[in-house]
PDB file of C-alpha atoms and ligand atoms in Angstrom:
ATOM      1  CA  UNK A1384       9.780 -14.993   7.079  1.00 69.00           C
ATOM      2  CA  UNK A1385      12.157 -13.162   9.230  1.00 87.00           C
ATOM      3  CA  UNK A1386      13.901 -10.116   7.376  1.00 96.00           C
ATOM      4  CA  UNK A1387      17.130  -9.569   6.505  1.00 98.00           C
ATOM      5  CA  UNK A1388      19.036  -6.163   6.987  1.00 98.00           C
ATOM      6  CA  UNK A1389      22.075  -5.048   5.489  1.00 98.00           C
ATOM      7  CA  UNK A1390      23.699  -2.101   7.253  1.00 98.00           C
ATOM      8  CA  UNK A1391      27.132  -0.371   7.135  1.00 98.00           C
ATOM      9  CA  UNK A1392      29.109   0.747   9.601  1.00 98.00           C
ATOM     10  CA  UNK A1393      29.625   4.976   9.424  1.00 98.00           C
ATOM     11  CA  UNK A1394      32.737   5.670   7.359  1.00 98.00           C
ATOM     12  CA  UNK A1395      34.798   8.219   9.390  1.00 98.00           C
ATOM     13  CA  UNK A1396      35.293  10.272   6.030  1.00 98.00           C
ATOM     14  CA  UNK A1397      31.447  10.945   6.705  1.00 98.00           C
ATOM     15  CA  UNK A1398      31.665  14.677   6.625  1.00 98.00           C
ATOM     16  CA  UNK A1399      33.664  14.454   2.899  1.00 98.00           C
ATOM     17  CA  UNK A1400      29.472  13.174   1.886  1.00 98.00           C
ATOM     18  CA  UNK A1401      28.127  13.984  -1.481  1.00 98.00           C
ATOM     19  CA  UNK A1402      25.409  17.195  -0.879  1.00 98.00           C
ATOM     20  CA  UNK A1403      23.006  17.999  -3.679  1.00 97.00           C
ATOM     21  CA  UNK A1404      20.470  20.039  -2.626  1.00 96.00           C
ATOM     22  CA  UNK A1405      21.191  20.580   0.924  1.00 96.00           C
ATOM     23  CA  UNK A1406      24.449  23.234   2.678  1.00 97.00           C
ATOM     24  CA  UNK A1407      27.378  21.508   4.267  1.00 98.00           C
ATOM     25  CA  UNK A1408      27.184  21.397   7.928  1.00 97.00           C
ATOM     26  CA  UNK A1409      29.316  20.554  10.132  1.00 98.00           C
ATOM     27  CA  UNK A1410      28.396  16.894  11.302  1.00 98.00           C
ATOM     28  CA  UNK A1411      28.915  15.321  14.732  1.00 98.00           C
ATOM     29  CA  UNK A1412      30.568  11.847  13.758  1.00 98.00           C
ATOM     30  CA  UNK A1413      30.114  10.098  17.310  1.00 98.00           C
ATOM     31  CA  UNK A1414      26.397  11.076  17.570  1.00 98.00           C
ATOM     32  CA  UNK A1415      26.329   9.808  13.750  1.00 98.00           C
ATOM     33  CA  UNK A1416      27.692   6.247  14.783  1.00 98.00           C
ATOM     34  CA  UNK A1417      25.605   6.294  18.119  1.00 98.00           C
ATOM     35  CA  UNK A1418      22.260   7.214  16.004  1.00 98.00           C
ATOM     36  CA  UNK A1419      23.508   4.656  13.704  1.00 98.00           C
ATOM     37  CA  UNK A1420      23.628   2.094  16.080  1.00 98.00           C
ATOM     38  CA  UNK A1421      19.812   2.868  17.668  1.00 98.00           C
ATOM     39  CA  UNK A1422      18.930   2.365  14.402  1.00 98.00           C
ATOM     40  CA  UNK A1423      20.225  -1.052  13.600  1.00 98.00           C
ATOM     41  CA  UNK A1424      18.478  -1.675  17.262  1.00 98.00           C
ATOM     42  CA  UNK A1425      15.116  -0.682  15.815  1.00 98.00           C
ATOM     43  CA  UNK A1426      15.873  -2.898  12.583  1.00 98.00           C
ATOM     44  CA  UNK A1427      16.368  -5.758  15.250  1.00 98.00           C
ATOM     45  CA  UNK A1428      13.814  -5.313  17.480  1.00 97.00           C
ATOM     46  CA  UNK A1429      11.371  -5.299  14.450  1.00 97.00           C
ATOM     47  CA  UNK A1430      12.626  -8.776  13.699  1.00 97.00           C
ATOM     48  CA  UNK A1431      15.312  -8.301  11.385  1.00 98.00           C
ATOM     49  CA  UNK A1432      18.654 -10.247  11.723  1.00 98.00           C
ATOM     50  CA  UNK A1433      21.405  -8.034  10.440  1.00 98.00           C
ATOM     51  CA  UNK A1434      24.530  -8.037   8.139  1.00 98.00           C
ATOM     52  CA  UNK A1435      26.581  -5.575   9.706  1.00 98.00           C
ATOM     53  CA  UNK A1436      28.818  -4.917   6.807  1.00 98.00           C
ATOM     54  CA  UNK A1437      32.564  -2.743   8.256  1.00 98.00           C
ATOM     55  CA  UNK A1438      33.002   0.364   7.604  1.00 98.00           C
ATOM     56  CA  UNK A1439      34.559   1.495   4.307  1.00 98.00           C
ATOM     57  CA  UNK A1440      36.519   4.674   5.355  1.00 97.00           C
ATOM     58  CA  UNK A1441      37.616   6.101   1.733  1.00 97.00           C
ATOM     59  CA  UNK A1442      33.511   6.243   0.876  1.00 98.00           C
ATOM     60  CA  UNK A1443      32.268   8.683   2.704  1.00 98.00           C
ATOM     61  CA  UNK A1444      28.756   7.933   1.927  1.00 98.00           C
ATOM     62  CA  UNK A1445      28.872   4.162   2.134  1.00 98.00           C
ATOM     63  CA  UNK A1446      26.572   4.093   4.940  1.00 98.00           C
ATOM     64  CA  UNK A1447      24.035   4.777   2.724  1.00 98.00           C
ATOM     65  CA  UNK A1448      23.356   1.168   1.750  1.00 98.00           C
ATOM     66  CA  UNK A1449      19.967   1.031  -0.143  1.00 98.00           C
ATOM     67  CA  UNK A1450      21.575   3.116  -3.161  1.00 98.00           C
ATOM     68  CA  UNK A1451      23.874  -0.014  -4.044  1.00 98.00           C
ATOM     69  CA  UNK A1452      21.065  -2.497  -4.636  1.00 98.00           C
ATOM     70  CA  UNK A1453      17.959  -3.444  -5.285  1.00 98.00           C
ATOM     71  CA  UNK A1454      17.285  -6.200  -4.055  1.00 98.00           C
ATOM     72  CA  UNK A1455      13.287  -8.575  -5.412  1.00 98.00           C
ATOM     73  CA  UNK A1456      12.312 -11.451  -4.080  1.00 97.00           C
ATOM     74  CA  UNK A1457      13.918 -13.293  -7.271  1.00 97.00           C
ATOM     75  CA  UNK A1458      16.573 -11.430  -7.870  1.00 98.00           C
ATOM     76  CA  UNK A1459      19.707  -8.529  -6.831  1.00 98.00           C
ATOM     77  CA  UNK A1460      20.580  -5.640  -9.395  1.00 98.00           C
ATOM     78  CA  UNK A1461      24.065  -4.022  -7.904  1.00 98.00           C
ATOM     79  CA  UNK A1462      23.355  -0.482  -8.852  1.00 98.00           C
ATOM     80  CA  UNK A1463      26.043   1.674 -10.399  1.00 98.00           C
ATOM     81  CA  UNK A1464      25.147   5.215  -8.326  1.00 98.00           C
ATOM     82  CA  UNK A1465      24.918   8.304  -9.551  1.00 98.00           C
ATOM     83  CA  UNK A1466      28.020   9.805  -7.916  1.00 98.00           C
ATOM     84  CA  UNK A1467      31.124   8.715  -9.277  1.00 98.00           C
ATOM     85  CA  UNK A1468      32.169   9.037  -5.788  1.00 98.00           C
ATOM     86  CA  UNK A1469      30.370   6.114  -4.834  1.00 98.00           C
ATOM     87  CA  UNK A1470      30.706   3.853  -7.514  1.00 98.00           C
ATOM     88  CA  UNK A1471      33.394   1.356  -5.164  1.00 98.00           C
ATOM     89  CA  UNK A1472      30.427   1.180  -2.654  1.00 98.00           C
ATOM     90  CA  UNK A1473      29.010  -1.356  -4.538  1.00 98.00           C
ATOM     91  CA  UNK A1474      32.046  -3.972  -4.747  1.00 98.00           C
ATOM     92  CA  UNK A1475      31.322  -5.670  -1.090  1.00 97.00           C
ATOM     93  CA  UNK A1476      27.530  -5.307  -1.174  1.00 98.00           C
ATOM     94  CA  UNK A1477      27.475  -7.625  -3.957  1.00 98.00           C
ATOM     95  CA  UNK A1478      29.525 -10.159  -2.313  1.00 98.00           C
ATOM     96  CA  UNK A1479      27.610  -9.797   0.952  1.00 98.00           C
ATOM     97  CA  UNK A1480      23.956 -10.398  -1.251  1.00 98.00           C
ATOM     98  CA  UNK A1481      25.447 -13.209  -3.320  1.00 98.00           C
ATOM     99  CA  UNK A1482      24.334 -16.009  -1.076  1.00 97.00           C
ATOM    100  CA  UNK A1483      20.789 -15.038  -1.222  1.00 97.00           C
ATOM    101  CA  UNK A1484      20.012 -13.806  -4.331  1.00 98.00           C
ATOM    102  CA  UNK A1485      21.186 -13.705  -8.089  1.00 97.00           C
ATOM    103  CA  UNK A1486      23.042 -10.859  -8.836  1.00 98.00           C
ATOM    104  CA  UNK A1487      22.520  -8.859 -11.852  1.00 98.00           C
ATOM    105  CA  UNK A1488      24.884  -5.618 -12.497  1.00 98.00           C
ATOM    106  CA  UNK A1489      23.276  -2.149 -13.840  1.00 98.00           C
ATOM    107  CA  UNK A1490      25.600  -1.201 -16.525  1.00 98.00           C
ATOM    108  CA  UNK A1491      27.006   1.856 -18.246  1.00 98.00           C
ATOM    109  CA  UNK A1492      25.683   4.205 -19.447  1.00 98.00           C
ATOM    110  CA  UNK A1493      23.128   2.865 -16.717  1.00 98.00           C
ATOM    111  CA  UNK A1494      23.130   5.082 -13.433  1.00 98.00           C
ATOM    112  CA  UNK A1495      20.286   4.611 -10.791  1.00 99.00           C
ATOM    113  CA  UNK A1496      20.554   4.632  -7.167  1.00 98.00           C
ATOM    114  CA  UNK A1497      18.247   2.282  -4.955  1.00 98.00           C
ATOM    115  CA  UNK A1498      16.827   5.768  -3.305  1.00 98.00           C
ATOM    116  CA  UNK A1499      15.460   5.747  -6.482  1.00 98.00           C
ATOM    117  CA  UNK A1500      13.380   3.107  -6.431  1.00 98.00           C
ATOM    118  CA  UNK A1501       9.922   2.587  -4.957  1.00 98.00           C
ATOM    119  CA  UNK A1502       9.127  -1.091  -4.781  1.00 98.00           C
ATOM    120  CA  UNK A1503       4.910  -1.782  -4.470  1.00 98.00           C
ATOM    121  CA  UNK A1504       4.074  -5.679  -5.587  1.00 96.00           C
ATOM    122  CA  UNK A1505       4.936  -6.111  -9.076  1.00 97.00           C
ATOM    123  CA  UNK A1506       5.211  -2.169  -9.521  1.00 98.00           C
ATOM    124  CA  UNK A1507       8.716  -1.162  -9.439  1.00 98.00           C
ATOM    125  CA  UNK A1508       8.777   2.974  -9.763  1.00 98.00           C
ATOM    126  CA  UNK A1509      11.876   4.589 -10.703  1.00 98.00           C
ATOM    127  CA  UNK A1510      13.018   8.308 -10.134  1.00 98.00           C
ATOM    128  CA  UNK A1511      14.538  10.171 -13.059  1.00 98.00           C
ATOM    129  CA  UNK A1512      16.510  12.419 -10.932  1.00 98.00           C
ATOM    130  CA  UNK A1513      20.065  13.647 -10.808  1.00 97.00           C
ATOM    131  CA  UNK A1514      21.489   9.930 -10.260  1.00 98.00           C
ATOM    132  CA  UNK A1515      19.007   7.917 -12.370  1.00 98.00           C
ATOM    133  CA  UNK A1516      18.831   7.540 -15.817  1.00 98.00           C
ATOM    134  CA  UNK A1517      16.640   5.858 -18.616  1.00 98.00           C
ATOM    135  CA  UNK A1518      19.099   3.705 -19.586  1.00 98.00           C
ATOM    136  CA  UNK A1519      19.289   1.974 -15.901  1.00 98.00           C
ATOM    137  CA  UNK A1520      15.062   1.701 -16.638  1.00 98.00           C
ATOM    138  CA  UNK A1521      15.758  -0.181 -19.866  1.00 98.00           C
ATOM    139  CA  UNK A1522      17.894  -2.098 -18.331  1.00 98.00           C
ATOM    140  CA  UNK A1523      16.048  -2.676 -15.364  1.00 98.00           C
ATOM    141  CA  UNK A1524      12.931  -3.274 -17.574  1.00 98.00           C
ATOM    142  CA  UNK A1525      15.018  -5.780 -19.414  1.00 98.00           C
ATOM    143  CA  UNK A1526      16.154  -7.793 -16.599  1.00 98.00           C
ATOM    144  CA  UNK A1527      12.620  -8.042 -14.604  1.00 98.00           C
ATOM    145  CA  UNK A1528       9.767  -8.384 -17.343  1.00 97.00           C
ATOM    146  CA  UNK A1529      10.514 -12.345 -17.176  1.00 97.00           C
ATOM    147  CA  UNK A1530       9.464 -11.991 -13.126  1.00 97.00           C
ATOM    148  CA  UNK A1531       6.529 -10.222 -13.898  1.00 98.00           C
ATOM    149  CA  UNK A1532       7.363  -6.516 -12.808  1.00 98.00           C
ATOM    150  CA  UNK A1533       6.587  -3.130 -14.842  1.00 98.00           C
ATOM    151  CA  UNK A1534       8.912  -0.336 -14.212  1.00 98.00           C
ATOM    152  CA  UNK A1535       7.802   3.027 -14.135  1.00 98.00           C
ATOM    153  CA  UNK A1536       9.845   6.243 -14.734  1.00 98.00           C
ATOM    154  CA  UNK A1537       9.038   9.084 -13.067  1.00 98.00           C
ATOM    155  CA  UNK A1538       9.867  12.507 -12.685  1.00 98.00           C
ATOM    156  CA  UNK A1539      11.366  14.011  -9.839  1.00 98.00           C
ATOM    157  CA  UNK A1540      12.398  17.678  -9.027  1.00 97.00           C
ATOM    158  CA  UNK A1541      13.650  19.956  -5.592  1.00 97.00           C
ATOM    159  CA  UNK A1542      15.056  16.711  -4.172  1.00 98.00           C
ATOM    160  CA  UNK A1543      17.804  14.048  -4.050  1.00 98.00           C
ATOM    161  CA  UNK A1544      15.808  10.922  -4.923  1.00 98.00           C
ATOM    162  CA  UNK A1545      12.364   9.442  -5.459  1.00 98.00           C
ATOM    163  CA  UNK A1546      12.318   8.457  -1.725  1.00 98.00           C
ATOM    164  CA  UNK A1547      12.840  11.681  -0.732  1.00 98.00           C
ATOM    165  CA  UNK A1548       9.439  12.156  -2.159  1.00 98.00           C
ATOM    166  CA  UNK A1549       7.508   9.145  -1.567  1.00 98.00           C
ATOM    167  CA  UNK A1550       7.558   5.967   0.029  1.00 98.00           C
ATOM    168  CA  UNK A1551       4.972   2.933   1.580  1.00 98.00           C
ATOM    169  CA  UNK A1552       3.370   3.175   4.878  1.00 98.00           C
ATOM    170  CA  UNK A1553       1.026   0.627   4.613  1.00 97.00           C
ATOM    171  CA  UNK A1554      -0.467  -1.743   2.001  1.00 95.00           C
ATOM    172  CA  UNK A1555      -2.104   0.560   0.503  1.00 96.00           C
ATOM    173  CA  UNK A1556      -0.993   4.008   1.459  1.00 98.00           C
ATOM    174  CA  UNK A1557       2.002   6.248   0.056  1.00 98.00           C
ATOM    175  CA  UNK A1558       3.870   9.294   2.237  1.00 98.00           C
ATOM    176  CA  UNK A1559       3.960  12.078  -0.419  1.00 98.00           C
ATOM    177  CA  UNK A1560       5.799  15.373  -0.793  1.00 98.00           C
ATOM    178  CA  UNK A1561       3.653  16.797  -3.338  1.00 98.00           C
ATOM    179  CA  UNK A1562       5.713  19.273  -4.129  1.00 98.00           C
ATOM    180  CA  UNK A1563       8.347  16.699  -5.433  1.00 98.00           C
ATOM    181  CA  UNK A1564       6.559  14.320  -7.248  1.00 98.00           C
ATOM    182  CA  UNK A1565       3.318  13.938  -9.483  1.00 97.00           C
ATOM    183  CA  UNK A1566       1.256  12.613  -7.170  1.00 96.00           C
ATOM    184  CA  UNK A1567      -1.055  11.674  -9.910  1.00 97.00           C
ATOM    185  CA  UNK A1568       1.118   8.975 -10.803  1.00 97.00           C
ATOM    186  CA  UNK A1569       0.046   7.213  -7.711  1.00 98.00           C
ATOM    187  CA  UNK A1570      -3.818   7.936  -7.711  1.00 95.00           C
ATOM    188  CA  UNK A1571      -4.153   4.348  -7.418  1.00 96.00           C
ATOM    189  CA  UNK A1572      -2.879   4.608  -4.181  1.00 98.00           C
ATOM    190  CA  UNK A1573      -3.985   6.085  -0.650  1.00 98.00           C
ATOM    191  CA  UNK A1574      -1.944   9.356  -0.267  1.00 98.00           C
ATOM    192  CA  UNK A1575      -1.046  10.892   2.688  1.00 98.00           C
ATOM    193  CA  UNK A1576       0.774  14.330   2.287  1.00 98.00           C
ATOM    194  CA  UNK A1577       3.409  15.456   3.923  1.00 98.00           C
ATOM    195  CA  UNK A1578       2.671  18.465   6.624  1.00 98.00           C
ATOM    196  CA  UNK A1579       3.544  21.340   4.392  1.00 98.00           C
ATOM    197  CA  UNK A1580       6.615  22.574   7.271  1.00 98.00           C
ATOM    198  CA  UNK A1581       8.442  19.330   6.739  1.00 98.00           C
ATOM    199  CA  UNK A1582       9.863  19.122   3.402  1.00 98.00           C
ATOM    200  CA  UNK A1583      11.949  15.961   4.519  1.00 98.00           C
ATOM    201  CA  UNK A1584       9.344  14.225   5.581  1.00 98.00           C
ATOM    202  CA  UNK A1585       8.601  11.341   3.021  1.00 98.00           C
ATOM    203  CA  UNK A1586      10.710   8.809   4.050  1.00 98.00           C
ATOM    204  CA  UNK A1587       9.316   6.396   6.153  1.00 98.00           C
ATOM    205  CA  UNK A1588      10.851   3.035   6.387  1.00 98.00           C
ATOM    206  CA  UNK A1589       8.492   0.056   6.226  1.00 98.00           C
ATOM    207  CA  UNK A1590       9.084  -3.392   7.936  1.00 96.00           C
ATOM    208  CA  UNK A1591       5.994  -5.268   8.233  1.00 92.00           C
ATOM    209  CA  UNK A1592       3.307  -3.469   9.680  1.00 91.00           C
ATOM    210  CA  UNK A1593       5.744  -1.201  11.364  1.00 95.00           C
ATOM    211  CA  UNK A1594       7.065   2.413  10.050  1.00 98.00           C
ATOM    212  CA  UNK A1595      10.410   3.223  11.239  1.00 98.00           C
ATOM    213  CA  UNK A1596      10.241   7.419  10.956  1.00 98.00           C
ATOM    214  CA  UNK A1597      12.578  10.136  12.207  1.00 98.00           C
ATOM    215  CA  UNK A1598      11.652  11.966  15.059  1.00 98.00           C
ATOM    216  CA  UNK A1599      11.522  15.145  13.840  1.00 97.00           C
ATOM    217  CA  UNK A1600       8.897  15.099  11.639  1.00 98.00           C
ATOM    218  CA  UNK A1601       5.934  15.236  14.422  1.00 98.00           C
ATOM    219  CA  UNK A1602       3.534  17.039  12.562  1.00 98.00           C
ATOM    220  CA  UNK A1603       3.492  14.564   9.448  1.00 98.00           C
ATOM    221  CA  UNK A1604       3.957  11.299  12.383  1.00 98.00           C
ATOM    222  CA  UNK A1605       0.460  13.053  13.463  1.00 98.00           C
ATOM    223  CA  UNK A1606      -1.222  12.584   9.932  1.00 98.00           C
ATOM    224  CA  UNK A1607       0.207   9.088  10.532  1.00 98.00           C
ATOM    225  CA  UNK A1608      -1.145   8.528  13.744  1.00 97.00           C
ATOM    226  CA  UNK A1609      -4.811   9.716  11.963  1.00 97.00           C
ATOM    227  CA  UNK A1610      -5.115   7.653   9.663  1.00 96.00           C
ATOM    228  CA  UNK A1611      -3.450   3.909  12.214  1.00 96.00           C
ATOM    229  CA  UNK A1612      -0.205   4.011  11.216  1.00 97.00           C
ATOM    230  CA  UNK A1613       2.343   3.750  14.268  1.00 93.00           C
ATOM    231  CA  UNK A1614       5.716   4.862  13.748  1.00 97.00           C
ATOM    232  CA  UNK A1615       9.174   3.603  15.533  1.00 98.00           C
ATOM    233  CA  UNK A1616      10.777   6.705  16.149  1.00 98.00           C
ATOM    234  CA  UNK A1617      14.310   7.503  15.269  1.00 98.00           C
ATOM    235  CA  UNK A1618      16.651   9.971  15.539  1.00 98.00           C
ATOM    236  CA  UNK A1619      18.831   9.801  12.486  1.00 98.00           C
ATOM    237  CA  UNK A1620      19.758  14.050  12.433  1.00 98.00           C
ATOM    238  CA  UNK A1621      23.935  13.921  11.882  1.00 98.00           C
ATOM    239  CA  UNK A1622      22.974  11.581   9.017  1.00 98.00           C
ATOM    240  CA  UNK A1623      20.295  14.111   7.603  1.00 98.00           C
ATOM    241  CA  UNK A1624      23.145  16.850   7.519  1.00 98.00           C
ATOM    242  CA  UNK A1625      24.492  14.612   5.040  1.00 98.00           C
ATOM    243  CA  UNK A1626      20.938  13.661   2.962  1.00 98.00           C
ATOM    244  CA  UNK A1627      20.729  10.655   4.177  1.00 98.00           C
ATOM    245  CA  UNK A1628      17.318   9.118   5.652  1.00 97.00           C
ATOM    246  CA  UNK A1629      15.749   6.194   7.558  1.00 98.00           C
ATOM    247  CA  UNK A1630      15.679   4.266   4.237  1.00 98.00           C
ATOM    248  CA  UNK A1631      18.531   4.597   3.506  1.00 98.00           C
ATOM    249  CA  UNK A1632      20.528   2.817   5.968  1.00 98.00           C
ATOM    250  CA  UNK A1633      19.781  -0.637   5.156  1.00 98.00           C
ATOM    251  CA  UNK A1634      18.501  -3.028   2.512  1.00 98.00           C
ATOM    252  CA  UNK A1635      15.374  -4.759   3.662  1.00 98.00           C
ATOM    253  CA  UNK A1636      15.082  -8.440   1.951  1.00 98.00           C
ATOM    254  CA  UNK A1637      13.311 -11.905   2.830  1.00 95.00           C
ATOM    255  CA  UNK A1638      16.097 -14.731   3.646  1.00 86.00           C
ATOM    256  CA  UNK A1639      14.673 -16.672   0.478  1.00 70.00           C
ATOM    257  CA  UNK A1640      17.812 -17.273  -1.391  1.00 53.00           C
ATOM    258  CA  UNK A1641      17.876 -18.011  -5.169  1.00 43.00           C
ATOM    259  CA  UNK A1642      20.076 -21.445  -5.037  1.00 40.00           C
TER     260      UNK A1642
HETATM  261  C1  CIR B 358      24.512  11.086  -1.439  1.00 71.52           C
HETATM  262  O1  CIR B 358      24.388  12.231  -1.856  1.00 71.52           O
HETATM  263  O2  CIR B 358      24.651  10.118  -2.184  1.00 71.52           O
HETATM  264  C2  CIR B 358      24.515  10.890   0.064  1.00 71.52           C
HETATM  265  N1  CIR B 358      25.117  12.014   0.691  1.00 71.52           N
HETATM  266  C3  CIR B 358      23.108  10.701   0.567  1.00 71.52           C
HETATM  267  C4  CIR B 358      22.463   9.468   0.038  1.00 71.52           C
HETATM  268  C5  CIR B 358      21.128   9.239   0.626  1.00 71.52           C
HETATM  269  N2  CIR B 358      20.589   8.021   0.144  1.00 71.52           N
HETATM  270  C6  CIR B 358      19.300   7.786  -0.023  1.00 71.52           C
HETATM  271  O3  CIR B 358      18.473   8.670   0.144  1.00 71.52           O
HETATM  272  N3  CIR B 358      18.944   6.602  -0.465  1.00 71.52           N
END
C-alpha cells in the first residue's frame, strides 16, 4: 500500500511560531523552506506520494501538520490544538483528508494536538501535556472503542508533546527520553533511550521499515545503528528553532479511503 503524505508549505510568518519550552531564535526562513523541501524528498523517496498543501501565511506554525489530525486506518479526528493560535490550521486539512477518510471533529472543551499522540496497533497513547486535555481522551475514547482501539493518557513533563518523548522505531521498539515520560508505561515494549546529551532526540519518524531522523542527534542514531535500525538522515535545524521535528511535518496515512 503506497503511503500517503500530507505536508505544508513553510508559512513566511514562521518566525511569529508558538515556543513553549524552548528561547526564540532568530530563524533562517530560506534554509527553513530548503530543509523543508529535502524533507518532502525523503518522504518521496521512501514511497510516499504527497499532498503538498500551500502555504498558509497568517499561521505561523502551519507547517506543523501532524498536530491537526489524526488520522486511523478507519477513520480522521481534525484536532482542535492547543494554541489558540493555531486553531484555523485545521480548516484546509480537513478538506484535503475528506476524500480518504471519515472525518470526525475533537470538540470543545476538547484540546489535543496530533504530537500528542503515539499510534502502536490498536494502542492509541495520548500525552496530557500543555495542549492535550482529558476531555479530547473521552472524546477520542468515545469515537474509536467501536474500531477496536484503547486510548491511553499519559503524563508528560519538560517537553512540548508526547512525541517529543517517545515515538516507534520498529515493530517492536520505542525511542524514549526517560526523563520526559514514564517509561514504565511502555514496558511492554523494547526501549531504546535516548543518549543522555540529546534531549531532542525522541522523534524519529517511521515509514515502513525506514526511520527518517535528524542529523544531529548522532550519538542516539548510534544506539540505533546497535540495535538494526537505519535512519534517513535529515536536517530539519531552522524548524527545531521553532519546536518543530521530523514528525511533525507530515501526516503519514494508507490511501484506503472510507467511501
Ligand atoms: C507549536 O508550538 O505548536 C509549534 N511551534 C511546534 C509544533 C511542533 N509539533 C509537533 O511536535 N508535533
Amino acid at each position: 500500500m503506497t503511503p500517503i503524505a500530507v505536508t505544508r508549505a513553510v508559512s513566511s510568518s514562521l518566525s511569529r511560531c508558538e515556543l513553549t519550552h524552548q528561547d526564540r531564535m532568530p530563524i533562517d526562513l530560506d534554509r527553513a523552506c530548503q530543509q523543508h523541501a529535502a524533507y518532502e524528498t525523503c518522504l518521496e523517496r521512501l514511497g510516499c506520494t504527497l499532498i503538498r498543501l500551500p502555504e498558509m501565511p497568517d499561521m505561523p506554525d502551519a507547517v506543523f501538520v501532524e498536530d491537526t489530525a489524526i488520522v486511523l486506518d478507519e477513520v480522521a479526528l481534525i484536532t482542535r490544538p492547543g494554541a489558540k493560535s493555531r486553531r484555523e490550521e485545521t480548516t484546509s486539512i480537513a478538506e484535503a483528508l475528506k476524500p480518504y477518510r471519515e472525518i470526525v471533529q475533537i470538540e470543545a472543551p476538547g484540546t489535543v494536538d496530533g504530537g500528542d499522540v503515539l499510534v502502536v496497533g490498536r494502542d492509541i497513547y495520548v500525552g496530557l501535556s500543555s495542549r492535550s486535555n482529558a476531555a479530547a481522551i473521552d472524546q477520542m475514547r468515545r469515537a474509536l472503542s467501536a474500531y477496536g482501539y484503547q486510548v491511553h493518557g499519559v503524563g508528560v513533563s519538560g517537553c512540548l508533546h508526547l512525541k517529543s518523548a517517545v515515538t516507534s522505531v520498529s515493530e517492536t521498539a520505542l525511542l524514549v527520553n526517560p526523563d520526559w515520560i514514564d517509561t514504565n508505561v511502555f514496558d511492554r515494549f523494547d526501549v531504546i533511550e535516548i543518549h543522555p546529551d540529546e534531549a531532542y532526540a525522541a522523534n524519529g519518524l517511521r515509514i515502513g521499515e525506514a526511520v527518517i531522523y535528524p542529523i544531529t542527534f548522532p550519538r542516539t542514531a548510534e544506539r540505533l545503528a546497535e540495535r538494526g535500525i537505519g535512519i534517513e538522515p535529515v536536517d530539519l535545524s531552522e524548524l527545531a528553532k521553532a519546536e518543530g521535528a521530523v514528525t511533525c511535518c507530515s501526516l503519514i496515512f494508507g490511501e484506503k479511503g472510507a467511501g
